[in-house]
mmCIF file of C-alpha atoms in Angstrom:
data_model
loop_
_atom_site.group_PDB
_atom_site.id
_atom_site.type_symbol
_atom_site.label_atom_id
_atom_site.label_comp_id
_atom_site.label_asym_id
_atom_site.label_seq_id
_atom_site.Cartn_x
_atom_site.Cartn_y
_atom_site.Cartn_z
ATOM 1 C CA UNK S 1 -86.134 -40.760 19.037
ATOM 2 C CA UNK S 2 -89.729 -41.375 18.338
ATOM 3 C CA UNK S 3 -91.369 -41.229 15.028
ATOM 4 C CA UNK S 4 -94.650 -39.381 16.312
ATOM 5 C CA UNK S 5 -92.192 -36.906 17.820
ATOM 6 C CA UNK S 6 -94.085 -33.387 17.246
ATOM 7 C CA UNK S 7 -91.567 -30.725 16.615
ATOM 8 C CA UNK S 8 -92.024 -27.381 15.028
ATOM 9 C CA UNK S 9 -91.219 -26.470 11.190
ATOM 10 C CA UNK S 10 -89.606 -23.918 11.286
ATOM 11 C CA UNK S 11 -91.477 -20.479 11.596
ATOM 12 C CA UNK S 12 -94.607 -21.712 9.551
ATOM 13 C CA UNK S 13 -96.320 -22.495 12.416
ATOM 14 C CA UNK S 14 -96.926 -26.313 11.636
ATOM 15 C CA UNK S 15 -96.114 -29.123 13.813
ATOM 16 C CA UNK S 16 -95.377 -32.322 12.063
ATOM 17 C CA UNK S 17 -93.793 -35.434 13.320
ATOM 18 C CA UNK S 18 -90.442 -35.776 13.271
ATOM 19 C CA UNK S 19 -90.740 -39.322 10.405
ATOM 20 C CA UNK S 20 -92.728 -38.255 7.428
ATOM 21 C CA UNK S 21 -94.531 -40.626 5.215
ATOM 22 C CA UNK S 22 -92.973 -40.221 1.598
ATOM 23 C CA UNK S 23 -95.335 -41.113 -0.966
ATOM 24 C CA UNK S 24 -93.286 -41.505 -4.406
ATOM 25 C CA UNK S 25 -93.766 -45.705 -4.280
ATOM 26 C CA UNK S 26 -97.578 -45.630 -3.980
ATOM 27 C CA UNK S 27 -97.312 -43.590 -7.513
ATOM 28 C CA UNK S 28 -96.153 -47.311 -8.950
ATOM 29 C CA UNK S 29 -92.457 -45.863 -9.242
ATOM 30 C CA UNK S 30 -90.982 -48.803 -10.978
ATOM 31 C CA UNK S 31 -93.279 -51.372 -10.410
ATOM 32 C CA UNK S 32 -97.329 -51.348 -9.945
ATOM 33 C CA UNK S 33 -98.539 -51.738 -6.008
ATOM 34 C CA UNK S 34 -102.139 -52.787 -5.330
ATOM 35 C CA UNK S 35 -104.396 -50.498 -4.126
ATOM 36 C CA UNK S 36 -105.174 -52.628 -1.370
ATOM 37 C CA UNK S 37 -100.814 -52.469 -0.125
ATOM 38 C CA UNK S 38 -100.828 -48.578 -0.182
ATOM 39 C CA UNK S 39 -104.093 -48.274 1.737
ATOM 40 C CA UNK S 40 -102.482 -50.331 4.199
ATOM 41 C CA UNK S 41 -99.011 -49.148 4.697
ATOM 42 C CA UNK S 42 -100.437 -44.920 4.692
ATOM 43 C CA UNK S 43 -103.124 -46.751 7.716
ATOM 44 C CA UNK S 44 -99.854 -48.059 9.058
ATOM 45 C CA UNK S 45 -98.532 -44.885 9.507
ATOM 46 C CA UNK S 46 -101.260 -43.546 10.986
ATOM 47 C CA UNK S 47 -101.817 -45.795 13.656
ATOM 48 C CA UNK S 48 -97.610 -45.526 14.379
ATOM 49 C CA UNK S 49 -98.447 -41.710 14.951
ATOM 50 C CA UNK S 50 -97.100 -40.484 11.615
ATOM 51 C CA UNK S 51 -98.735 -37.145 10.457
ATOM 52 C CA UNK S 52 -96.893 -35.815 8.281
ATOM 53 C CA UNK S 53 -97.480 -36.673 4.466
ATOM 54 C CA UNK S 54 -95.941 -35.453 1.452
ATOM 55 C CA UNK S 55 -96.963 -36.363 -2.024
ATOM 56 C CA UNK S 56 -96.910 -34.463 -5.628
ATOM 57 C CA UNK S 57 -98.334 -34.688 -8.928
ATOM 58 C CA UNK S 58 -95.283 -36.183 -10.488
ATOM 59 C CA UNK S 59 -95.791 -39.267 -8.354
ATOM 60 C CA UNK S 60 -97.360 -41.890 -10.562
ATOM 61 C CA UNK S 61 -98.877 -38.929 -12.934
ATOM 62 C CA UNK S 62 -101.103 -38.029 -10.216
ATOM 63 C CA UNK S 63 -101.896 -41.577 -8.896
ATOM 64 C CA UNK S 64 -99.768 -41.069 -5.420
ATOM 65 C CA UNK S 65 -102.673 -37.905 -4.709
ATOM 66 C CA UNK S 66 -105.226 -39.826 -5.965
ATOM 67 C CA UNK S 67 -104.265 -43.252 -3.247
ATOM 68 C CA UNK S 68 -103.586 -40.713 0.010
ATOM 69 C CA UNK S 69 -106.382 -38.744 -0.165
ATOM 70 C CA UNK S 70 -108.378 -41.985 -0.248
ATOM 71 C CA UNK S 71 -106.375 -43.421 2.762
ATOM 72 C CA UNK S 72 -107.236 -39.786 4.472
ATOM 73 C CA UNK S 73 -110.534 -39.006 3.292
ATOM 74 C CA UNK S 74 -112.289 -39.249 6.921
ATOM 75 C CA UNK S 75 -108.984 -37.948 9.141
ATOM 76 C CA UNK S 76 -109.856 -35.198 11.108
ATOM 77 C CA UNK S 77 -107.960 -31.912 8.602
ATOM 78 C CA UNK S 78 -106.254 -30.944 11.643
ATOM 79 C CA UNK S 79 -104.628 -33.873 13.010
ATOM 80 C CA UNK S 80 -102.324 -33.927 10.120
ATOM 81 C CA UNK S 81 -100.090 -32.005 7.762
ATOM 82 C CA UNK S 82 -100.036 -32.726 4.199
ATOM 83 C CA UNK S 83 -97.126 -31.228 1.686
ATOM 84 C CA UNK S 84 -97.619 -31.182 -2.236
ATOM 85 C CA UNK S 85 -95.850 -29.906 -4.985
ATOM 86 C CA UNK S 86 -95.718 -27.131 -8.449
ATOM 87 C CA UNK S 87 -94.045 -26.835 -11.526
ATOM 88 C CA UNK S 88 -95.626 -29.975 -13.327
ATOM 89 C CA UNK S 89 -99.564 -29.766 -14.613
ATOM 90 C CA UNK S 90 -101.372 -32.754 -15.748
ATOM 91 C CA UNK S 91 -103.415 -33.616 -19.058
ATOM 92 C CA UNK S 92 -105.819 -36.473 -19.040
ATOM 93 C CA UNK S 93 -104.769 -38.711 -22.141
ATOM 94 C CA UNK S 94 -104.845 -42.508 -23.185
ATOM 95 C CA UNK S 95 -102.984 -44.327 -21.669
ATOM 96 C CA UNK S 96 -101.887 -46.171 -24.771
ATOM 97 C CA UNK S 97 -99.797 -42.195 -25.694
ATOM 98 C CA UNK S 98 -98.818 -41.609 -22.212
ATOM 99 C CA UNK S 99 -94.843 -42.740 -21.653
ATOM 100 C CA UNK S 100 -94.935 -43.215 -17.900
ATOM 101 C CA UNK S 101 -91.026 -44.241 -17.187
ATOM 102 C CA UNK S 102 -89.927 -44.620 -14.437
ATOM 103 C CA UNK S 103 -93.785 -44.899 -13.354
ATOM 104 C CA UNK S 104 -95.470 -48.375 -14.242
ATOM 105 C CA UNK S 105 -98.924 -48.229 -15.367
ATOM 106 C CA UNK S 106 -99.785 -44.771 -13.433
ATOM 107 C CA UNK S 107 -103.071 -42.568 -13.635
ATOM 108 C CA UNK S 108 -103.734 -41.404 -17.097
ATOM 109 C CA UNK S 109 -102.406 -38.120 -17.167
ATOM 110 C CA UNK S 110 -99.619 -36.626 -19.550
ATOM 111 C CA UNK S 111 -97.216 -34.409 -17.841
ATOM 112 C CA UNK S 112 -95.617 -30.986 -18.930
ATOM 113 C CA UNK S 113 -93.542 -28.999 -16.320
ATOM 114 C CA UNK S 114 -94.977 -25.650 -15.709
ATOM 115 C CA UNK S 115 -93.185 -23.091 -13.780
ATOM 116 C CA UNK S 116 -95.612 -20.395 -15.025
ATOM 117 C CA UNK S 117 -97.961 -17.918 -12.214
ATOM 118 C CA UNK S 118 -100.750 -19.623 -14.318
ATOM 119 C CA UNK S 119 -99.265 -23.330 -14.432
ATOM 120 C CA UNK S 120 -98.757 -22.890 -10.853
ATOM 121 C CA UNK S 121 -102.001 -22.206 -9.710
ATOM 122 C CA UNK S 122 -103.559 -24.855 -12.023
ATOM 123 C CA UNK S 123 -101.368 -27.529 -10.411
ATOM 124 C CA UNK S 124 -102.330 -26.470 -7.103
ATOM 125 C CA UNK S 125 -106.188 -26.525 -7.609
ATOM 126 C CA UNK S 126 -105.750 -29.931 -9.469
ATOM 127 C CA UNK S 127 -104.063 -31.458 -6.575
ATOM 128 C CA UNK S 128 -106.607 -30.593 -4.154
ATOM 129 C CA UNK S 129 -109.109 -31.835 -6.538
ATOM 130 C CA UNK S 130 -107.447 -35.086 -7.242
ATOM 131 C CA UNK S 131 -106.425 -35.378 -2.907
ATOM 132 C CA UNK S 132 -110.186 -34.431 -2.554
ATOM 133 C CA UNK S 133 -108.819 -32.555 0.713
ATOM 134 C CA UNK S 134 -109.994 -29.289 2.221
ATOM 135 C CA UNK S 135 -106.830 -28.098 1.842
ATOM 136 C CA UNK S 136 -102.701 -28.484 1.435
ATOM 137 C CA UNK S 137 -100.347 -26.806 3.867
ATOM 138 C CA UNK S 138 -97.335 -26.717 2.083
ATOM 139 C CA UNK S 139 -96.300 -26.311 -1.855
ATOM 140 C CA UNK S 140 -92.841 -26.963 -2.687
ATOM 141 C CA UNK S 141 -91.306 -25.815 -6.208
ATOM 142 C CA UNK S 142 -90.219 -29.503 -7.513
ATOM 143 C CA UNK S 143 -87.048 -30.347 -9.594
ATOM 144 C CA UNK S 144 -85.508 -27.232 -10.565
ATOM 145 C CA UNK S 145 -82.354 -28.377 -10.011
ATOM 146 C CA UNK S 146 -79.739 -29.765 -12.545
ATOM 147 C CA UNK S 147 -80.053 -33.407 -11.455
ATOM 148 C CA UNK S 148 -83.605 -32.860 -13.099
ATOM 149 C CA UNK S 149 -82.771 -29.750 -15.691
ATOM 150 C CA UNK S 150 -79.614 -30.433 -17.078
ATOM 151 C CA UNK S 151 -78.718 -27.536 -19.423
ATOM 152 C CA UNK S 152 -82.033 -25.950 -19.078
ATOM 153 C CA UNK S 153 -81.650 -25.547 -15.301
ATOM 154 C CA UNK S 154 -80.981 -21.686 -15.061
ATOM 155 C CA UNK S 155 -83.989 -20.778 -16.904
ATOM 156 C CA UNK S 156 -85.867 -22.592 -15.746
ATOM 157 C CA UNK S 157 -85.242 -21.651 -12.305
ATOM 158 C CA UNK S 158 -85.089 -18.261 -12.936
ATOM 159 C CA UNK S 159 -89.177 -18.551 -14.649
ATOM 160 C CA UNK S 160 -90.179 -20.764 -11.181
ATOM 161 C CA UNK S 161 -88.288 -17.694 -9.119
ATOM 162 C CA UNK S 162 -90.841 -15.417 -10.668
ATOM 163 C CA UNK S 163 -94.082 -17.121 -11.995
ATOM 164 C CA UNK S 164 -94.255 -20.443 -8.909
ATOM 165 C CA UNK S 165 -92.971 -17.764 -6.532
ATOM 166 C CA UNK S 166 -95.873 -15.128 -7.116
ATOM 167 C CA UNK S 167 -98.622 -17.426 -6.999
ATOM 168 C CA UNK S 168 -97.226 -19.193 -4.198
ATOM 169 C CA UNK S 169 -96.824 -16.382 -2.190
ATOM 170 C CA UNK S 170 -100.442 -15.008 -2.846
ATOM 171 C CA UNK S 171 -101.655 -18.216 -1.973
ATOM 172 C CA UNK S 172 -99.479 -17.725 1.238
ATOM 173 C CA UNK S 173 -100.277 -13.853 2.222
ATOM 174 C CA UNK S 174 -104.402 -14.962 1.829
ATOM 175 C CA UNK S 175 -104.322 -17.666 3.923
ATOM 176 C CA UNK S 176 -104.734 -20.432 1.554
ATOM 177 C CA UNK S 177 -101.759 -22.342 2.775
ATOM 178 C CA UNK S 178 -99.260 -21.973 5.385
ATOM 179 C CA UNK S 179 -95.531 -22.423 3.989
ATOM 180 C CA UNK S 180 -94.069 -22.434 0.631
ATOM 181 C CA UNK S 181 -90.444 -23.649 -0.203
ATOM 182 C CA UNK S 182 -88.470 -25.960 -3.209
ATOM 183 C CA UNK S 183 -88.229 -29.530 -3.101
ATOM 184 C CA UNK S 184 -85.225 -30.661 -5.189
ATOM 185 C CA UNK S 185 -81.852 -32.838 -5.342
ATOM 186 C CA UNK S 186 -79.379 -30.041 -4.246
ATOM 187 C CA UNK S 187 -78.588 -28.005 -1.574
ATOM 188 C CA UNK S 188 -77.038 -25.477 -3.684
ATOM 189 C CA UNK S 189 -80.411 -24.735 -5.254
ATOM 190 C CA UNK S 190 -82.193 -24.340 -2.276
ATOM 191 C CA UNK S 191 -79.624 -21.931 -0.735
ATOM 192 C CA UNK S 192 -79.639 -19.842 -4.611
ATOM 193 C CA UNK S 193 -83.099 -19.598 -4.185
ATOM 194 C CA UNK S 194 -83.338 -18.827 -0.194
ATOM 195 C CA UNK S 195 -81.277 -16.220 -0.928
ATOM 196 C CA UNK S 196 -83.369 -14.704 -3.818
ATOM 197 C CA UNK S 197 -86.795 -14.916 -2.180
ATOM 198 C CA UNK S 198 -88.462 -15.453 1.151
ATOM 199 C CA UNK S 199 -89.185 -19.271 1.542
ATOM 200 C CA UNK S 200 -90.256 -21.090 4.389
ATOM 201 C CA UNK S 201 -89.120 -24.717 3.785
ATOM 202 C CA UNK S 202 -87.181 -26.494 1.494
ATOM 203 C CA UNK S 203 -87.454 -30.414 0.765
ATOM 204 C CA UNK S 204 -83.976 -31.818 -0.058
ATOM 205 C CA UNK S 205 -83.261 -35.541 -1.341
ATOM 206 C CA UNK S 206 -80.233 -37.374 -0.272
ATOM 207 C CA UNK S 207 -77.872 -34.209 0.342
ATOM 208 C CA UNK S 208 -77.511 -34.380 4.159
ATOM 209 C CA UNK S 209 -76.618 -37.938 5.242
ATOM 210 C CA UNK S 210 -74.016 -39.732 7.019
ATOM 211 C CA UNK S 211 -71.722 -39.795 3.719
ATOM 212 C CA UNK S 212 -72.337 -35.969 2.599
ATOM 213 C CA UNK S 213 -72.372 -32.899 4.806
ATOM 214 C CA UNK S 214 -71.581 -30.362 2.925
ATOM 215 C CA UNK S 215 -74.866 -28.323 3.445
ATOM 216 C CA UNK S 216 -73.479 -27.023 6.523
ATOM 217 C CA UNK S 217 -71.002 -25.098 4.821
ATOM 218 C CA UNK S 218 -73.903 -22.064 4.003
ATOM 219 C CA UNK S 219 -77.709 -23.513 3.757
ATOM 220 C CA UNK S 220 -78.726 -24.640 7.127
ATOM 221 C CA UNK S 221 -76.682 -21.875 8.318
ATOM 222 C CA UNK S 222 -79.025 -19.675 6.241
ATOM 223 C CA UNK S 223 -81.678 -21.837 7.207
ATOM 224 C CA UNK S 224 -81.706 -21.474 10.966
ATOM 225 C CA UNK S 225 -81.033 -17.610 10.288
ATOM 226 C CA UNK S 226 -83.848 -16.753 8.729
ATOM 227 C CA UNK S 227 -85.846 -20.155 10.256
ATOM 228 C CA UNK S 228 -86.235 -21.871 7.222
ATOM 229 C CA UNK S 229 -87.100 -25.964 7.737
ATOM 230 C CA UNK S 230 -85.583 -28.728 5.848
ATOM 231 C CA UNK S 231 -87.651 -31.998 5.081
ATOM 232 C CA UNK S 232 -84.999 -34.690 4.401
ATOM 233 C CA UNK S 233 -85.616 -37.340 2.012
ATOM 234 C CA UNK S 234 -82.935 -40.177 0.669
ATOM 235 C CA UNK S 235 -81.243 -40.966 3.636
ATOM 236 C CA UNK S 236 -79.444 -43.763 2.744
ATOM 237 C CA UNK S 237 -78.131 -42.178 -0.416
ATOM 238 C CA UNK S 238 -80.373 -44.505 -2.306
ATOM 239 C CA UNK S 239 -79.244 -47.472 -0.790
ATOM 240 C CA UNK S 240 -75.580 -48.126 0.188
ATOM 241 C CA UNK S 241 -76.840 -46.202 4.111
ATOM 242 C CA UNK S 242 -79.467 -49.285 4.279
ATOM 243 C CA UNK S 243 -77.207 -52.251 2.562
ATOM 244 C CA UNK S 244 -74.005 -51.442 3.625
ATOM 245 C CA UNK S 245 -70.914 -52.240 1.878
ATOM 246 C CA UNK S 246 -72.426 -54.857 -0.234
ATOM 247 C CA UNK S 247 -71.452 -56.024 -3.388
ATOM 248 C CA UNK S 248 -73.751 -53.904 -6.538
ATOM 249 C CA UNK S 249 -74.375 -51.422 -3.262
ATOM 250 C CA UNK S 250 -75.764 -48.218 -5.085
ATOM 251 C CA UNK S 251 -74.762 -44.500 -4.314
ATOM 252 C CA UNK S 252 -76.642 -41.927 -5.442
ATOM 253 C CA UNK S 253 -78.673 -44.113 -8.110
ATOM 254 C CA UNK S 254 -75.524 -45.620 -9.388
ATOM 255 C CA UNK S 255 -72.766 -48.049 -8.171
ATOM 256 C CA UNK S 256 -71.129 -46.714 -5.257
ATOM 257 C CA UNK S 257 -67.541 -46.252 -6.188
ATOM 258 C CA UNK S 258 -64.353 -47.493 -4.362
ATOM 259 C CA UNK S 259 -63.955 -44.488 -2.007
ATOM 260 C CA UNK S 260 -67.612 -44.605 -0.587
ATOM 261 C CA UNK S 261 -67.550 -48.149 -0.709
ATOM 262 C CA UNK S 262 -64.327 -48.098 1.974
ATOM 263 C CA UNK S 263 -65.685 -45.159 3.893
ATOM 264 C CA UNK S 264 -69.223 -47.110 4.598
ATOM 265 C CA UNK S 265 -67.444 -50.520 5.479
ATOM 266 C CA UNK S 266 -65.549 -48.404 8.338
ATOM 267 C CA UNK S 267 -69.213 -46.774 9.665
ATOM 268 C CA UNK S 268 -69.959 -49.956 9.953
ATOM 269 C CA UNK S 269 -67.226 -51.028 11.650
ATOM 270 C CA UNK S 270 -67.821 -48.220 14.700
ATOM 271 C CA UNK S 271 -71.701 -49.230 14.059
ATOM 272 C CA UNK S 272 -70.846 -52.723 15.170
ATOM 273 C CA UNK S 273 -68.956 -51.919 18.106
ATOM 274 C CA UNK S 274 -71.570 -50.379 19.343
ATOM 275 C CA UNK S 275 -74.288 -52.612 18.621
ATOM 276 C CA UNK S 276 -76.181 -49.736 16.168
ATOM 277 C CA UNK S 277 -77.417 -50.625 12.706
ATOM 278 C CA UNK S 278 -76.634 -48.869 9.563
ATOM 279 C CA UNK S 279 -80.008 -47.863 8.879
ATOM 280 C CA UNK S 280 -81.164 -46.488 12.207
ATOM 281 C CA UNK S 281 -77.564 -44.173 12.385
ATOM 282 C CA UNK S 282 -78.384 -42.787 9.088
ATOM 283 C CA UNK S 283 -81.627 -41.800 9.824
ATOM 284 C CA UNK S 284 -81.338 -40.418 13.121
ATOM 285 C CA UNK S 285 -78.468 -38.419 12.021
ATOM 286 C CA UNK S 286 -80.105 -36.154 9.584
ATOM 287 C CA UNK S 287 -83.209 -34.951 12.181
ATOM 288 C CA UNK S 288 -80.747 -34.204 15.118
ATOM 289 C CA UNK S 289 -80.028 -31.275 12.907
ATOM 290 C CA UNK S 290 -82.075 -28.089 14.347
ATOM 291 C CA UNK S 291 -83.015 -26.707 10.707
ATOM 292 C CA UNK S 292 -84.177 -30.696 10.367
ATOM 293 C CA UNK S 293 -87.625 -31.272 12.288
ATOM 294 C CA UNK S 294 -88.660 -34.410 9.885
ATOM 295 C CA UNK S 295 -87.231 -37.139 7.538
ATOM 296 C CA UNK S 296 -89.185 -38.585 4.780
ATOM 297 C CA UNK S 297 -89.455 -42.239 3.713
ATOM 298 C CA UNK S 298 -91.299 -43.938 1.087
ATOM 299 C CA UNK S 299 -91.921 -47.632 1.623
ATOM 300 C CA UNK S 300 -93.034 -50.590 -0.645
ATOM 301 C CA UNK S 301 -94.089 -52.952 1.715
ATOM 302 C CA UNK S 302 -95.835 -52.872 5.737
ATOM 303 C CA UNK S 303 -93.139 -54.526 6.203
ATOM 304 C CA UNK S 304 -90.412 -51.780 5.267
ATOM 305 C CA UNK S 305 -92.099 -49.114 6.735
ATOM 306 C CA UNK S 306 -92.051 -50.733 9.928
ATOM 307 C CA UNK S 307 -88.307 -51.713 9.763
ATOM 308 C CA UNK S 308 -87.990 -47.689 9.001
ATOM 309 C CA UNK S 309 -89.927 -46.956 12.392
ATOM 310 C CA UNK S 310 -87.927 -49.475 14.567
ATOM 311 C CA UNK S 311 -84.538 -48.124 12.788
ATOM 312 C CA UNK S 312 -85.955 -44.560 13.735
ATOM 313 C CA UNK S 313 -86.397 -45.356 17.527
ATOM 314 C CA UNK S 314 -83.395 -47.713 18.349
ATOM 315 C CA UNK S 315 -80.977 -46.716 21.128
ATOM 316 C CA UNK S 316 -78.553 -45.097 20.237
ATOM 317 C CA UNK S 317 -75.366 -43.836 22.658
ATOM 318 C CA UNK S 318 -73.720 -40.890 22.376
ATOM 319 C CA UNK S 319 -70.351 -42.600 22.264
ATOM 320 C CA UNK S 320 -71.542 -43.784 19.133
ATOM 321 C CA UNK S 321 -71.452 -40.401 17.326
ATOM 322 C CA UNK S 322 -68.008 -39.600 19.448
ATOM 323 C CA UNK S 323 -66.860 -42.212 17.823
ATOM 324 C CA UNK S 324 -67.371 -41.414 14.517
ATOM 325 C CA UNK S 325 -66.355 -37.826 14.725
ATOM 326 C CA UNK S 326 -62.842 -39.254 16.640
ATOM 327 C CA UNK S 327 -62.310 -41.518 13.312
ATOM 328 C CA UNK S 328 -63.004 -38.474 10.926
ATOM 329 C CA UNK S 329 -66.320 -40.248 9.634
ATOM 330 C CA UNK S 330 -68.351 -37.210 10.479
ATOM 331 C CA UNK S 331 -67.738 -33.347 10.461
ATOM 332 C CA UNK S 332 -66.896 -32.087 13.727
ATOM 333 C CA UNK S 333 -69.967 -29.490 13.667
ATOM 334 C CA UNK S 334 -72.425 -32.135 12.850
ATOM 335 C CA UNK S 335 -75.117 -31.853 15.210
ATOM 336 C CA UNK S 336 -76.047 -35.185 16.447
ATOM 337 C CA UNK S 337 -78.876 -36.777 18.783
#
C-alpha cells in the first residue's frame, strides 16, 4: 500500500491519496513548533506524493491555515485536495485575553463555536482568507459530537443540521466546493446525521481501528449505500496502536485499561510472528475498508511523518490478517488489504 495511492472519495468526484496529511500539530497543539519544522514536514509530504490536506480553524486558533497555505501558496490548485472545517468563527484579540489550551501560543484569535447559516459562511470565507487559497474542496461540520458537547450535544447538533447544513449545501449546489460532510469523534453522530441529510463525507477520529469496529454494525454500511467517504484520523487510538502494550500506554486520551492492555499485547503477539509492526497493521487496516479511501496523520517531527509513510507501505501478508480473525482479534467482516 502506497501513500500517493490515488483512490476515489466517494461520489464527490475528488481523488485524494490514500495517506492524508493531518494538520492539528502545526496549530502548536500542546507545544509551539517553529515555523521553519512545519514548512518542512507539509514539503515532506509533498515530495512523498501526499495530496491530500486537511486543516480547520480550531487548529492553533487559525495558525494551522495560516502555516499550510504558506507551505502551498505556489502548488498548482489542482494537484491537490484541501479539506477545512465550520462551526467555530474567529475574533482577532490580544493575546494576553485569549486562553489557548490545549494550543500553546497560537494565532491571536478568540474562538466561539458557531453552528449558525451566518456563522457558517463567515468561517468559510475566513478560512480561505487566512489559507490565501483559490479555493477549499471540502467543509466538514466539526465537533458536534458529545466527546466535544457534553450535555449541550443535541442542540447543538440539531442548530448545525439546519443553519451549517444550508449554507453548506448552497455552497455545494453553486459550485463553490465539491463535498460537504461532519468531522467528529463518533460514529454514531455521523450515521444520526447521514441519515437526516444528504452528506458526502464524514471525517471520523479514532472510531475504526484495530481495537474498535463497531462502525460496521450500520455507518459504513450506510456509507457505501448511499457512497458516502470516510477520512480516518486516530489510528492508533491515541497511542497504545503505535506503543504497544507499554507501561502509561494511553487509550483513547487516557490510560488504557487492563482489558485493552491484554488484547494489544496478543496483536502483538500474531504481529511478531509475522514479522509486521504495530503501527503499520493499524494503519493499513482502517483504508482496506471500501467506504475508507484515506487516513489522516498529523506529525511533529520529519522524522515521524516519515516513520508514518514507511509503516503505511510495509509488506504485509495476508496470513497476517487470517491470523488475527482465527484468534478473534478482528471481526470476521472486517475488510482487510
Amino acid at each position: 500500500m502506497q501513500p500517493s495511492e490515488k483512490r476515489k472519495f466517494g461520489r464527490t468526484g475528488l481523488d485524494v491519496t490514500a495517506f492524508a496529511f493531518g494538520t492539528a500539530p502545526i496549530g502548536n497543539f500542546l507545544r509551539e513548533m517553529e515555523d521553519e519544522v512545519a514548512d518542512d514536514m507539509i514539503r515532506h509530504a509533498w515530495d512523498a506524493g501526499v495530496r491530500f490536506y486537511d486543516t480547520a480553524p480550531m487548529y492553533g486558533h487559525g495558525l494551522a491555515e495560516l502555516r499550510l497555505g504558506h507551505a502551498l501558496r505556489w502548488k498548482a490548485r489542482d494537484a491537490f485536495v484541501l479539506a477545512s472545517k465550520v462551526g467555530r468563527v474567529l475574533h482577532a484579540a490580544r493575546r494576553s485575553e485569549i486562553d489557548f489550551a490545549p494550543w500553546s501560543n497560537a494565532a491571536p484569535n478568540r474562538m466561539a463555536f458557531d453552528y449558525s447559516y451566518d456563522g457558517t459562511m463567515r468561517s468559510f470565507e475566513d478560512s480561505l482568507q487566512r489559507l490565501g487559497l483559490e479555493r477549499i474542496d471540502m467543509l466538514f461540520i466539526h465537533d458536534i459530537d458529545r466527546f466535544t458537547q457534553g450535555d449541550a450535544q443535541p442542540e447543538l447538533f440539531a442548530q448545525a443540521m439546519d443553519g451549517c447544513w444550508r449554507a453548506l449545501e448552497r455552497l455545494r449546489s453553486e459550485g463553490v466546493v465539491k463535498a460537504i460532510g461532519v468531522g467528529v469523534n463518533e460514529w454514531e453522530v455521523c450515521h444520526q446525521a447521514l441519515t437526516m441529510r444528504d452528506f458526502d463525507c464524514f471525517l471520523l477520529a479514532g472510531r475504526y481501528t484495530l481495537l474498535e469496529q463497531d462502525a460496521l454494525d450500520a455507518f459504513l454500511p450506510l456509507c457505501e449505500a448511499r457512497g458516502a467517504a470516510v477520512l480516518v484520523g486516530g489510528g492508533f487510538n491515541s497511542g497504545i496502536l503505535a506503543t504497544g502494550a507499554v507501561p502509561g500506554a494511553k487509550y483513547n486520551y487516557a490510560p488504557a485499561p487492563p482489558e485493552i492492555m491484554e488484547r494489544v499485547a496478543r496483536i502483538e503477539g500474531v504481529c511478531r510472528e509475522h514479522d509486521v509492526p504495530l503501527p503499520a497493521a493499524a494503519l493499513q487496516f482502517v483504508v482496506a475498508h471500501p467506504a475508507i479511501p484515506s487516513f489522516c496523520a498529523g506529525t511533529r517531527t520529519v522524522e515521524q511523518l516519515e516513520q508514518n509513510l514507511k509503516w503505511f507501505s510495509h509488506p504485509i501478508p495476508a496470513e497476517f490478517w487470517a491470523d488475527l480473525k482465527r484468534h478473534g482479534l478482528l471481526r470476521e467482516n472486517a475488510p482487510t488489504p
